[in-house]
Amino acid sequence: MENEKPAVRWGVEQRLEFIEFRLFWEGGVNRADIIKMFGVSVPQASKDLTLYQDQAPGNVEYDKSGKRYIPSRSFEPKFLTRDPDAYLSRLRSLAEGLSKPTESWLGYCPDSDIALTPHREVDTAVLRSVLDAMRDKKSVEVLYQSMSRVRTDPVWRRMSPHAFGYDGFRWHARAYCHTDAKFKDFILPRILEARAPGPIGAHSKDDLRWHERIHVEVTPHPALTENQKKVVAKDYGMTGNKAVLSVRCSMLFYVLKRLGLLRDAEKEPTRAQHIVLLNKEAVQAALDRAELADAREVEQV
């Protein structure tokens, strides 16, 4: 089967994947690359290259002038998936400072930059307490600063967390709020302290909006030209001018906000809004079911 990985030990497999990564994305690899990345000996690096050639026969040729192995014309990945996102995620992690150059697997680092957002500070002790409560299926009391017009000061409240969500900018805990007797999103940076683990208030299976999913169907903006629609369809991986996202109802508000679909997208200028909803009524009904007034409230930064 294509891309099926041979059964080898994890440490060795990781090095074989690295060899293939460099071959596929950077056009070549040598012993020094393996030694520098993994800190192995010269004989071990040679063994890894030999093993790769045994596991993926015909994939490499030796370039005497460059003193490195390069991909052959018949190269087919055995340890790597042909996935641009896998490469770009490494580049993004490096650009954001989330990984070190030695951890990125990139030998050649193209000049790049990221549209950064301010760092949202999460207290380490708070995160550990929330994780403990989640893992042990318990509740925890948190000092939470909401953006509510009613609760303007930090308030201690008990929650039973069961999952995390990320909207592209910040993390939140999905939890049962003992105060309001319903499942809500607690923005992690707004939890100032955590204390007093206790009995759980509700189980994750009771969070119907977390488990319910809605298909969000998007299509190119109708005011785009035919050529523009084609490139938008390609950009979003559409089939028949339609892309379908399977979204948890509890995450629907955040997804629509990021895509610019909370408002009437068809009335927005095409230079800023390239996609619109195909199933607006179904999506709106799901928003209403999710009772996302709290989500809209916490969105007020």
PDB file of C-alpha atoms in Angstrom:
ATOM      1  CA  MET A   1       0.000   0.000   0.000  1.00  0.00           C
ATOM      2  CA  GLU A   2       1.336   3.466  -0.890  1.00  0.00           C
ATOM      3  CA  ASN A   3       2.858   5.380   2.049  1.00  0.00           C
ATOM      4  CA  GLU A   4       2.510   2.339   4.324  1.00  0.00           C
ATOM      5  CA  LYS A   5       5.357   2.584   6.830  1.00  0.00           C
ATOM      6  CA  PRO A   6       7.609  -0.453   7.375  1.00  0.00           C
ATOM      7  CA  ALA A   7       7.768  -1.836  10.904  1.00  0.00           C
ATOM      8  CA  VAL A   8      10.915  -0.355  12.461  1.00  0.00           C
ATOM      9  CA  ARG A   9      11.742   0.998  15.883  1.00  0.00           C
ATOM     10  CA  TRP A  10      10.354   4.468  16.667  1.00  0.00           C
ATOM     11  CA  GLY A  11      13.704   6.217  17.025  1.00  0.00           C
ATOM     12  CA  VAL A  12      14.933   4.802  13.738  1.00  0.00           C
ATOM     13  CA  GLU A  13      11.607   5.473  12.005  1.00  0.00           C
ATOM     14  CA  GLN A  14      11.784   9.112  13.018  1.00  0.00           C
ATOM     15  CA  ARG A  15      15.212   9.413  11.414  1.00  0.00           C
ATOM     16  CA  LEU A  16      14.002   7.665   8.268  1.00  0.00           C
ATOM     17  CA  GLU A  17      11.091  10.093   8.062  1.00  0.00           C
ATOM     18  CA  PHE A  18      13.574  12.954   8.488  1.00  0.00           C
ATOM     19  CA  ILE A  19      15.697  11.597   5.639  1.00  0.00           C
ATOM     20  CA  GLU A  20      12.633  11.467   3.417  1.00  0.00           C
ATOM     21  CA  PHE A  21      11.506  14.927   4.544  1.00  0.00           C
ATOM     22  CA  ARG A  22      14.821  16.410   3.450  1.00  0.00           C
ATOM     23  CA  LEU A  23      14.763  14.469   0.185  1.00  0.00           C
ATOM     24  CA  PHE A  24      11.217  15.498  -0.673  1.00  0.00           C
ATOM     25  CA  TRP A  25      11.127  19.110   0.500  1.00  0.00           C
ATOM     26  CA  GLU A  26      14.788  20.193   0.253  1.00  0.00           C
ATOM     27  CA  GLY A  27      16.133  18.076  -2.560  1.00  0.00           C
ATOM     28  CA  GLY A  28      18.773  16.142  -0.657  1.00  0.00           C
ATOM     29  CA  VAL A  29      20.266  14.848   2.581  1.00  0.00           C
ATOM     30  CA  ASN A  30      23.634  13.685   3.893  1.00  0.00           C
ATOM     31  CA  ARG A  31      25.108  12.124   7.010  1.00  0.00           C
ATOM     32  CA  ALA A  32      25.926  15.497   8.547  1.00  0.00           C
ATOM     33  CA  ASP A  33      22.237  16.471   8.430  1.00  0.00           C
ATOM     34  CA  ILE A  34      21.268  13.381  10.443  1.00  0.00           C
ATOM     35  CA  ILE A  35      24.112  13.846  12.927  1.00  0.00           C
ATOM     36  CA  LYS A  36      23.252  17.500  13.487  1.00  0.00           C
ATOM     37  CA  MET A  37      19.527  16.851  13.919  1.00  0.00           C
ATOM     38  CA  PHE A  38      19.626  13.751  16.137  1.00  0.00           C
ATOM     39  CA  GLY A  39      23.088  13.770  17.694  1.00  0.00           C
ATOM     40  CA  VAL A  40      23.885  10.250  16.475  1.00  0.00           C
ATOM     41  CA  SER A  41      27.324   8.955  15.576  1.00  0.00           C
ATOM     42  CA  VAL A  42      28.775   8.909  12.069  1.00  0.00           C
ATOM     43  CA  PRO A  43      28.391   5.105  11.780  1.00  0.00           C
ATOM     44  CA  GLN A  44      24.758   5.340  12.931  1.00  0.00           C
ATOM     45  CA  ALA A  45      23.983   8.034  10.363  1.00  0.00           C
ATOM     46  CA  SER A  46      25.504   5.835   7.665  1.00  0.00           C
ATOM     47  CA  LYS A  47      23.394   2.894   8.839  1.00  0.00           C
ATOM     48  CA  ASP A  48      20.269   5.060   8.699  1.00  0.00           C
ATOM     49  CA  LEU A  49      20.970   6.050   5.106  1.00  0.00           C
ATOM     50  CA  THR A  50      21.632   2.438   4.164  1.00  0.00           C
ATOM     51  CA  LEU A  51      18.462   1.303   5.929  1.00  0.00           C
ATOM     52  CA  TYR A  52      16.452   3.959   4.104  1.00  0.00           C
ATOM     53  CA  GLN A  53      17.719   2.685   0.769  1.00  0.00           C
ATOM     54  CA  ASP A  54      16.784  -0.858   1.782  1.00  0.00           C
ATOM     55  CA  GLN A  55      13.294   0.197   2.883  1.00  0.00           C
ATOM     56  CA  ALA A  56      12.707   2.492  -0.108  1.00  0.00           C
ATOM     57  CA  PRO A  57      14.650   0.970  -2.990  1.00  0.00           C
ATOM     58  CA  GLY A  58      15.095   3.178  -6.003  1.00  0.00           C
ATOM     59  CA  ASN A  59      14.158   6.359  -4.153  1.00  0.00           C
ATOM     60  CA  VAL A  60      17.614   7.959  -3.972  1.00  0.00           C
ATOM     61  CA  GLU A  61      20.700   8.604  -6.031  1.00  0.00           C
ATOM     62  CA  TYR A  62      24.084   9.766  -4.797  1.00  0.00           C
ATOM     63  CA  ASP A  63      25.222  13.158  -6.031  1.00  0.00           C
ATOM     64  CA  LYS A  64      29.037  12.962  -6.033  1.00  0.00           C
ATOM     65  CA  SER A  65      29.542  16.665  -6.694  1.00  0.00           C
ATOM     66  CA  GLY A  66      27.211  17.699  -3.855  1.00  0.00           C
ATOM     67  CA  LYS A  67      28.253  14.764  -1.653  1.00  0.00           C
ATOM     68  CA  ARG A  68      24.679  14.037  -0.686  1.00  0.00           C
ATOM     69  CA  TYR A  69      21.765  11.795  -1.527  1.00  0.00           C
ATOM     70  CA  ILE A  70      19.104  13.256  -3.799  1.00  0.00           C
ATOM     71  CA  PRO A  71      15.650  11.979  -4.808  1.00  0.00           C
ATOM     72  CA  SER A  72      15.520   9.859  -7.948  1.00  0.00           C
ATOM     73  CA  ARG A  73      13.067  10.504 -10.754  1.00  0.00           C
ATOM     74  CA  SER A  74      11.009   7.551  -9.506  1.00  0.00           C
ATOM     75  CA  PHE A  75      10.954   8.832  -5.908  1.00  0.00           C
ATOM     76  CA  GLU A  76       7.836   7.807  -3.963  1.00  0.00           C
ATOM     77  CA  PRO A  77       7.458   8.628  -0.248  1.00  0.00           C
ATOM     78  CA  LYS A  78       7.382   5.645   2.107  1.00  0.00           C
ATOM     79  CA  PHE A  79       7.575   7.361   5.496  1.00  0.00           C
ATOM     80  CA  LEU A  80       6.125  10.751   4.625  1.00  0.00           C
ATOM     81  CA  THR A  81       2.750  11.984   3.460  1.00  0.00           C
ATOM     82  CA  ARG A  82       2.688  14.401   0.538  1.00  0.00           C
ATOM     83  CA  ASP A  83       1.110  17.115   2.644  1.00  0.00           C
ATOM     84  CA  PRO A  84       1.956  20.819   2.188  1.00  0.00           C
ATOM     85  CA  ASP A  85       0.370  21.543   5.583  1.00  0.00           C
ATOM     86  CA  ALA A  86       2.954  19.301   7.255  1.00  0.00           C
ATOM     87  CA  TYR A  87       5.751  21.448   5.826  1.00  0.00           C
ATOM     88  CA  LEU A  88       4.026  24.786   6.352  1.00  0.00           C
ATOM     89  CA  SER A  89       3.117  23.936   9.960  1.00  0.00           C
ATOM     90  CA  ARG A  90       6.816  23.438  10.703  1.00  0.00           C
ATOM     91  CA  LEU A  91       7.608  26.753   9.028  1.00  0.00           C
ATOM     92  CA  ARG A  92       4.822  28.465  10.954  1.00  0.00           C
ATOM     93  CA  SER A  93       5.925  26.991  14.282  1.00  0.00           C
ATOM     94  CA  LEU A  94       9.442  28.234  13.624  1.00  0.00           C
ATOM     95  CA  ALA A  95       8.268  31.705  12.579  1.00  0.00           C
ATOM     96  CA  GLU A  96       6.078  32.000  15.682  1.00  0.00           C
ATOM     97  CA  GLY A  97       8.957  30.989  17.938  1.00  0.00           C
ATOM     98  CA  LEU A  98       7.174  27.838  19.110  1.00  0.00           C
ATOM     99  CA  SER A  99      10.023  25.581  17.988  1.00  0.00           C
ATOM    100  CA  LYS A 100      13.776  25.870  17.648  1.00  0.00           C
ATOM    101  CA  PRO A 101      15.548  25.616  14.278  1.00  0.00           C
ATOM    102  CA  THR A 102      17.003  22.274  15.377  1.00  0.00           C
ATOM    103  CA  GLU A 103      13.489  20.952  16.020  1.00  0.00           C
ATOM    104  CA  SER A 104      11.910  22.080  12.765  1.00  0.00           C
ATOM    105  CA  TRP A 105      13.689  19.614  10.413  1.00  0.00           C
ATOM    106  CA  LEU A 106      14.216  22.542   8.048  1.00  0.00           C
ATOM    107  CA  GLY A 107      17.702  22.852   6.635  1.00  0.00           C
ATOM    108  CA  TYR A 108      16.783  25.700   4.346  1.00  0.00           C
ATOM    109  CA  CYS A 109      14.544  28.204   6.130  1.00  0.00           C
ATOM    110  CA  PRO A 110      12.870  30.527   3.630  1.00  0.00           C
ATOM    111  CA  ASP A 111      12.362  34.069   4.856  1.00  0.00           C
ATOM    112  CA  SER A 112       8.861  34.213   6.316  1.00  0.00           C
ATOM    113  CA  ASP A 113       6.706  36.119   8.762  1.00  0.00           C
ATOM    114  CA  ILE A 114       3.454  35.539  10.617  1.00  0.00           C
ATOM    115  CA  ALA A 115       0.567  37.933  11.258  1.00  0.00           C
ATOM    116  CA  LEU A 116       0.963  37.708  15.007  1.00  0.00           C
ATOM    117  CA  THR A 117      -1.657  38.372  17.646  1.00  0.00           C
ATOM    118  CA  PRO A 118      -0.837  39.436  21.222  1.00  0.00           C
ATOM    119  CA  HIS A 119       0.176  36.501  23.384  1.00  0.00           C
ATOM    120  CA  ARG A 120      -2.651  35.378  25.672  1.00  0.00           C
ATOM    121  CA  GLU A 121      -1.103  34.558  29.036  1.00  0.00           C
ATOM    122  CA  VAL A 122      -2.377  31.354  30.685  1.00  0.00           C
ATOM    123  CA  ASP A 123      -1.383  30.733  34.288  1.00  0.00           C
ATOM    124  CA  THR A 124       0.530  27.454  34.592  1.00  0.00           C
ATOM    125  CA  ALA A 125      -1.019  26.517  37.939  1.00  0.00           C
ATOM    126  CA  VAL A 126      -4.488  27.243  36.584  1.00  0.00           C
ATOM    127  CA  LEU A 127      -3.956  25.068  33.525  1.00  0.00           C
ATOM    128  CA  ARG A 128      -2.690  22.199  35.679  1.00  0.00           C
ATOM    129  CA  SER A 129      -5.709  22.487  37.974  1.00  0.00           C
ATOM    130  CA  VAL A 130      -8.115  22.461  35.023  1.00  0.00           C
ATOM    131  CA  LEU A 131      -6.294  19.489  33.517  1.00  0.00           C
ATOM    132  CA  ASP A 132      -6.408  17.627  36.836  1.00  0.00           C
ATOM    133  CA  ALA A 133     -10.146  18.220  37.134  1.00  0.00           C
ATOM    134  CA  MET A 134     -10.686  17.128  33.529  1.00  0.00           C
ATOM    135  CA  ARG A 135      -8.611  13.971  33.881  1.00  0.00           C
ATOM    136  CA  ASP A 136     -10.051  12.996  37.273  1.00  0.00           C
ATOM    137  CA  LYS A 137     -13.618  13.897  36.239  1.00  0.00           C
ATOM    138  CA  LYS A 138     -14.002  16.424  39.036  1.00  0.00           C
ATOM    139  CA  SER A 139     -14.963  20.059  39.391  1.00  0.00           C
ATOM    140  CA  VAL A 140     -12.723  22.959  40.339  1.00  0.00           C
ATOM    141  CA  GLU A 141     -13.395  26.427  41.726  1.00  0.00           C
ATOM    142  CA  VAL A 142     -11.981  29.231  39.585  1.00  0.00           C
ATOM    143  CA  LEU A 143     -11.646  32.970  40.057  1.00  0.00           C
ATOM    144  CA  TYR A 144     -12.997  34.153  36.735  1.00  0.00           C
ATOM    145  CA  GLN A 145     -13.012  37.622  35.218  1.00  0.00           C
ATOM    146  CA  SER A 146     -15.877  37.778  32.740  1.00  0.00           C
ATOM    147  CA  MET A 147     -16.697  40.619  30.377  1.00  0.00           C
ATOM    148  CA  SER A 148     -20.280  40.635  31.597  1.00  0.00           C
ATOM    149  CA  ARG A 149     -21.986  43.943  32.381  1.00  0.00           C
ATOM    150  CA  VAL A 150     -23.375  42.273  35.487  1.00  0.00           C
ATOM    151  CA  ARG A 151     -20.214  40.575  36.791  1.00  0.00           C
ATOM    152  CA  THR A 152     -17.620  43.331  36.420  1.00  0.00           C
ATOM    153  CA  ASP A 153     -15.266  41.989  39.105  1.00  0.00           C
ATOM    154  CA  PRO A 154     -13.581  38.576  39.349  1.00  0.00           C
ATOM    155  CA  VAL A 155     -15.943  36.010  40.893  1.00  0.00           C
ATOM    156  CA  TRP A 156     -15.248  32.579  42.332  1.00  0.00           C
ATOM    157  CA  ARG A 157     -17.355  30.008  40.540  1.00  0.00           C
ATOM    158  CA  ARG A 158     -17.249  26.235  40.278  1.00  0.00           C
ATOM    159  CA  MET A 159     -16.943  24.481  36.958  1.00  0.00           C
ATOM    160  CA  SER A 160     -16.612  20.890  35.728  1.00  0.00           C
ATOM    161  CA  PRO A 161     -14.321  21.012  32.670  1.00  0.00           C
ATOM    162  CA  HIS A 162     -14.266  18.230  30.099  1.00  0.00           C
ATOM    163  CA  ALA A 163     -12.601  19.619  26.945  1.00  0.00           C
ATOM    164  CA  PHE A 164     -10.539  22.420  25.441  1.00  0.00           C
ATOM    165  CA  GLY A 165     -11.395  24.599  22.455  1.00  0.00           C
ATOM    166  CA  TYR A 166      -9.230  26.896  20.341  1.00  0.00           C
ATOM    167  CA  ASP A 167     -10.663  29.606  18.120  1.00  0.00           C
ATOM    168  CA  GLY A 168      -7.403  30.425  16.344  1.00  0.00           C
ATOM    169  CA  PHE A 169      -6.469  33.144  18.828  1.00  0.00           C
ATOM    170  CA  ARG A 170      -7.008  31.760  22.330  1.00  0.00           C
ATOM    171  CA  TRP A 171      -7.856  28.636  24.282  1.00  0.00           C
ATOM    172  CA  HIS A 172     -10.918  28.025  26.405  1.00  0.00           C
ATOM    173  CA  ALA A 173     -12.130  25.241  28.663  1.00  0.00           C
ATOM    174  CA  ARG A 174     -15.489  23.746  27.820  1.00  0.00           C
ATOM    175  CA  ALA A 175     -17.105  23.160  31.185  1.00  0.00           C
ATOM    176  CA  TYR A 176     -20.328  22.821  33.120  1.00  0.00           C
ATOM    177  CA  CYS A 177     -20.869  26.026  35.098  1.00  0.00           C
ATOM    178  CA  HIS A 178     -22.292  25.207  38.534  1.00  0.00           C
ATOM    179  CA  THR A 179     -23.420  28.828  38.963  1.00  0.00           C
ATOM    180  CA  ASP A 180     -25.459  29.089  35.763  1.00  0.00           C
ATOM    181  CA  ALA A 181     -26.282  25.352  35.598  1.00  0.00           C
ATOM    182  CA  LYS A 182     -25.254  24.964  31.952  1.00  0.00           C
ATOM    183  CA  PHE A 183     -22.230  24.231  29.788  1.00  0.00           C
ATOM    184  CA  LYS A 184     -20.168  27.288  28.863  1.00  0.00           C
ATOM    185  CA  ASP A 185     -16.761  28.346  27.548  1.00  0.00           C
ATOM    186  CA  PHE A 186     -14.241  29.653  30.091  1.00  0.00           C
ATOM    187  CA  ILE A 187     -11.416  31.631  28.437  1.00  0.00           C
ATOM    188  CA  LEU A 188      -8.232  30.287  30.029  1.00  0.00           C
ATOM    189  CA  PRO A 189      -6.378  33.646  30.379  1.00  0.00           C
ATOM    190  CA  ARG A 190      -9.397  34.986  32.316  1.00  0.00           C
ATOM    191  CA  ILE A 191      -9.091  32.301  34.990  1.00  0.00           C
ATOM    192  CA  LEU A 192      -6.978  34.107  37.561  1.00  0.00           C
ATOM    193  CA  GLU A 193      -6.802  31.365  40.195  1.00  0.00           C
ATOM    194  CA  ALA A 194      -8.027  27.821  40.757  1.00  0.00           C
ATOM    195  CA  ARG A 195      -8.655  25.924  43.962  1.00  0.00           C
ATOM    196  CA  ALA A 196     -10.739  23.345  45.831  1.00  0.00           C
ATOM    197  CA  PRO A 197     -11.294  20.306  43.581  1.00  0.00           C
ATOM    198  CA  GLY A 198     -14.705  18.778  44.208  1.00  0.00           C
ATOM    199  CA  PRO A 199     -17.423  16.504  42.864  1.00  0.00           C
ATOM    200  CA  ILE A 200     -18.345  16.788  39.213  1.00  0.00           C
ATOM    201  CA  GLY A 201     -21.485  18.741  38.335  1.00  0.00           C
ATOM    202  CA  ALA A 202     -22.216  17.163  34.943  1.00  0.00           C
ATOM    203  CA  HIS A 203     -20.497  14.690  32.641  1.00  0.00           C
ATOM    204  CA  SER A 204     -19.188  15.411  29.159  1.00  0.00           C
ATOM    205  CA  LYS A 205     -21.902  13.198  27.652  1.00  0.00           C
ATOM    206  CA  ASP A 206     -24.433  15.717  28.963  1.00  0.00           C
ATOM    207  CA  ASP A 207     -22.904  18.518  26.896  1.00  0.00           C
ATOM    208  CA  LEU A 208     -25.152  18.010  23.887  1.00  0.00           C
ATOM    209  CA  ARG A 209     -23.822  21.020  21.958  1.00  0.00           C
ATOM    210  CA  TRP A 210     -20.251  19.734  22.249  1.00  0.00           C
ATOM    211  CA  HIS A 211     -21.217  16.396  20.710  1.00  0.00           C
ATOM    212  CA  GLU A 212     -23.693  17.739  18.137  1.00  0.00           C
ATOM    213  CA  ARG A 213     -22.190  18.668  14.790  1.00  0.00           C
ATOM    214  CA  ILE A 214     -23.475  20.876  12.005  1.00  0.00           C
ATOM    215  CA  HIS A 215     -22.340  20.818   8.390  1.00  0.00           C
ATOM    216  CA  VAL A 216     -21.296  24.319   7.359  1.00  0.00           C
ATOM    217  CA  GLU A 217     -21.492  24.562   3.568  1.00  0.00           C
ATOM    218  CA  VAL A 218     -19.557  27.371   1.891  1.00  0.00           C
ATOM    219  CA  THR A 219     -19.302  28.460  -1.736  1.00  0.00           C
ATOM    220  CA  PRO A 220     -17.556  31.328  -3.587  1.00  0.00           C
ATOM    221  CA  HIS A 221     -19.155  34.754  -3.247  1.00  0.00           C
ATOM    222  CA  PRO A 222     -21.718  35.085  -6.062  1.00  0.00           C
ATOM    223  CA  ALA A 223     -20.387  38.518  -7.075  1.00  0.00           C
ATOM    224  CA  LEU A 224     -16.948  37.130  -7.971  1.00  0.00           C
ATOM    225  CA  THR A 225     -16.021  36.580 -11.600  1.00  0.00           C
ATOM    226  CA  GLU A 226     -15.893  33.010 -12.900  1.00  0.00           C
ATOM    227  CA  ASN A 227     -12.098  32.953 -12.795  1.00  0.00           C
ATOM    228  CA  GLN A 228     -12.125  34.326  -9.253  1.00  0.00           C
ATOM    229  CA  LYS A 229     -14.644  31.696  -8.207  1.00  0.00           C
ATOM    230  CA  LYS A 230     -12.388  28.995  -9.609  1.00  0.00           C
ATOM    231  CA  VAL A 231      -9.382  30.141  -7.597  1.00  0.00           C
ATOM    232  CA  VAL A 232     -11.474  30.514  -4.413  1.00  0.00           C
ATOM    233  CA  ALA A 233     -12.814  26.992  -4.941  1.00  0.00           C
ATOM    234  CA  LYS A 234      -9.235  25.741  -5.293  1.00  0.00           C
ATOM    235  CA  ASP A 235      -8.099  27.770  -2.286  1.00  0.00           C
ATOM    236  CA  TYR A 236     -10.746  26.220  -0.044  1.00  0.00           C
ATOM    237  CA  GLY A 237     -10.508  22.725  -1.504  1.00  0.00           C
ATOM    238  CA  MET A 238     -14.044  22.825  -2.859  1.00  0.00           C
ATOM    239  CA  THR A 239     -15.692  20.142  -4.945  1.00  0.00           C
ATOM    240  CA  GLY A 240     -18.397  21.370  -7.289  1.00  0.00           C
ATOM    241  CA  ASN A 241     -17.948  24.903  -5.895  1.00  0.00           C
ATOM    242  CA  LYS A 242     -18.757  23.706  -2.385  1.00  0.00           C
ATOM    243  CA  ALA A 243     -16.749  22.902   0.746  1.00  0.00           C
ATOM    244  CA  VAL A 244     -18.349  21.272   3.764  1.00  0.00           C
ATOM    245  CA  LEU A 245     -16.992  21.737   7.286  1.00  0.00           C
ATOM    246  CA  SER A 246     -18.152  19.469  10.099  1.00  0.00           C
ATOM    247  CA  VAL A 247     -18.288  21.760  13.134  1.00  0.00           C
ATOM    248  CA  ARG A 248     -19.269  21.164  16.744  1.00  0.00           C
ATOM    249  CA  CYS A 249     -22.253  23.343  17.634  1.00  0.00           C
ATOM    250  CA  SER A 250     -20.343  24.672  20.645  1.00  0.00           C
ATOM    251  CA  MET A 251     -17.559  25.843  18.287  1.00  0.00           C
ATOM    252  CA  LEU A 252     -19.844  27.162  15.549  1.00  0.00           C
ATOM    253  CA  PHE A 253     -19.785  30.804  16.636  1.00  0.00           C
ATOM    254  CA  TYR A 254     -15.976  30.908  16.579  1.00  0.00           C
ATOM    255  CA  VAL A 255     -15.733  29.207  13.174  1.00  0.00           C
ATOM    256  CA  LEU A 256     -18.248  31.561  11.593  1.00  0.00           C
ATOM    257  CA  LYS A 257     -16.511  34.574  13.079  1.00  0.00           C
ATOM    258  CA  ARG A 258     -13.129  33.550  11.656  1.00  0.00           C
ATOM    259  CA  LEU A 259     -14.655  32.968   8.228  1.00  0.00           C
ATOM    260  CA  GLY A 260     -16.532  36.278   8.260  1.00  0.00           C
ATOM    261  CA  LEU A 261     -19.866  34.447   8.113  1.00  0.00           C
ATOM    262  CA  LEU A 262     -21.596  35.772  11.220  1.00  0.00           C
ATOM    263  CA  ARG A 263     -22.905  38.675   9.186  1.00  0.00           C
ATOM    264  CA  ASP A 264     -24.653  38.535   5.821  1.00  0.00           C
ATOM    265  CA  ALA A 265     -21.588  37.630   3.768  1.00  0.00           C
ATOM    266  CA  GLU A 266     -23.301  38.215   0.424  1.00  0.00           C
ATOM    267  CA  LYS A 267     -23.613  41.915   1.257  1.00  0.00           C
ATOM    268  CA  GLU A 268     -19.893  42.220   2.018  1.00  0.00           C
ATOM    269  CA  PRO A 269     -17.472  43.447  -0.689  1.00  0.00           C
ATOM    270  CA  THR A 270     -15.782  40.601  -2.553  1.00  0.00           C
ATOM    271  CA  ARG A 271     -12.320  42.075  -2.011  1.00  0.00           C
ATOM    272  CA  ALA A 272     -12.697  41.257   1.697  1.00  0.00           C
ATOM    273  CA  GLN A 273     -15.195  38.368   1.737  1.00  0.00           C
ATOM    274  CA  HIS A 274     -14.609  35.536  -0.701  1.00  0.00           C
ATOM    275  CA  ILE A 275     -17.053  32.894   0.550  1.00  0.00           C
ATOM    276  CA  VAL A 276     -20.703  32.766   1.588  1.00  0.00           C
ATOM    277  CA  LEU A 277     -22.930  30.222   3.302  1.00  0.00           C
ATOM    278  CA  LEU A 278     -25.009  27.819   1.252  1.00  0.00           C
ATOM    279  CA  ASN A 279     -27.096  26.523   4.180  1.00  0.00           C
ATOM    280  CA  LYS A 280     -27.740  29.733   6.104  1.00  0.00           C
ATOM    281  CA  GLU A 281     -31.008  28.608   7.689  1.00  0.00           C
ATOM    282  CA  ALA A 282     -29.557  25.354   9.057  1.00  0.00           C
ATOM    283  CA  VAL A 283     -26.504  27.143  10.432  1.00  0.00           C
ATOM    284  CA  GLN A 284     -28.592  29.854  12.071  1.00  0.00           C
ATOM    285  CA  ALA A 285     -30.829  27.219  13.654  1.00  0.00           C
ATOM    286  CA  ALA A 286     -27.741  25.485  15.050  1.00  0.00           C
ATOM    287  CA  LEU A 287     -26.493  28.792  16.469  1.00  0.00           C
ATOM    288  CA  ASP A 288     -29.821  29.309  18.180  1.00  0.00           C
ATOM    289  CA  ARG A 289     -29.763  25.783  19.616  1.00  0.00           C
ATOM    290  CA  ALA A 290     -26.271  26.287  20.955  1.00  0.00           C
ATOM    291  CA  GLU A 291     -27.483  29.266  23.029  1.00  0.00           C
ATOM    292  CA  LEU A 292     -24.269  31.125  22.360  1.00  0.00           C
ATOM    293  CA  ALA A 293     -25.136  34.362  24.133  1.00  0.00           C
ATOM    294  CA  ASP A 294     -22.325  33.595  26.564  1.00  0.00           C
ATOM    295  CA  ALA A 295     -19.883  33.020  23.722  1.00  0.00           C
ATOM    296  CA  ARG A 296     -20.792  36.371  22.175  1.00  0.00           C
ATOM    297  CA  GLU A 297     -20.337  38.006  25.554  1.00  0.00           C
ATOM    298  CA  VAL A 298     -16.847  36.637  26.159  1.00  0.00           C
ATOM    299  CA  GLU A 299     -15.841  37.714  22.684  1.00  0.00           C
ATOM    300  CA  GLN A 300     -15.829  41.310  23.946  1.00  0.00           C
ATOM    301  CA  VAL A 301     -12.116  41.782  24.532  1.00  0.00           C
TER     302      VAL A 301
END
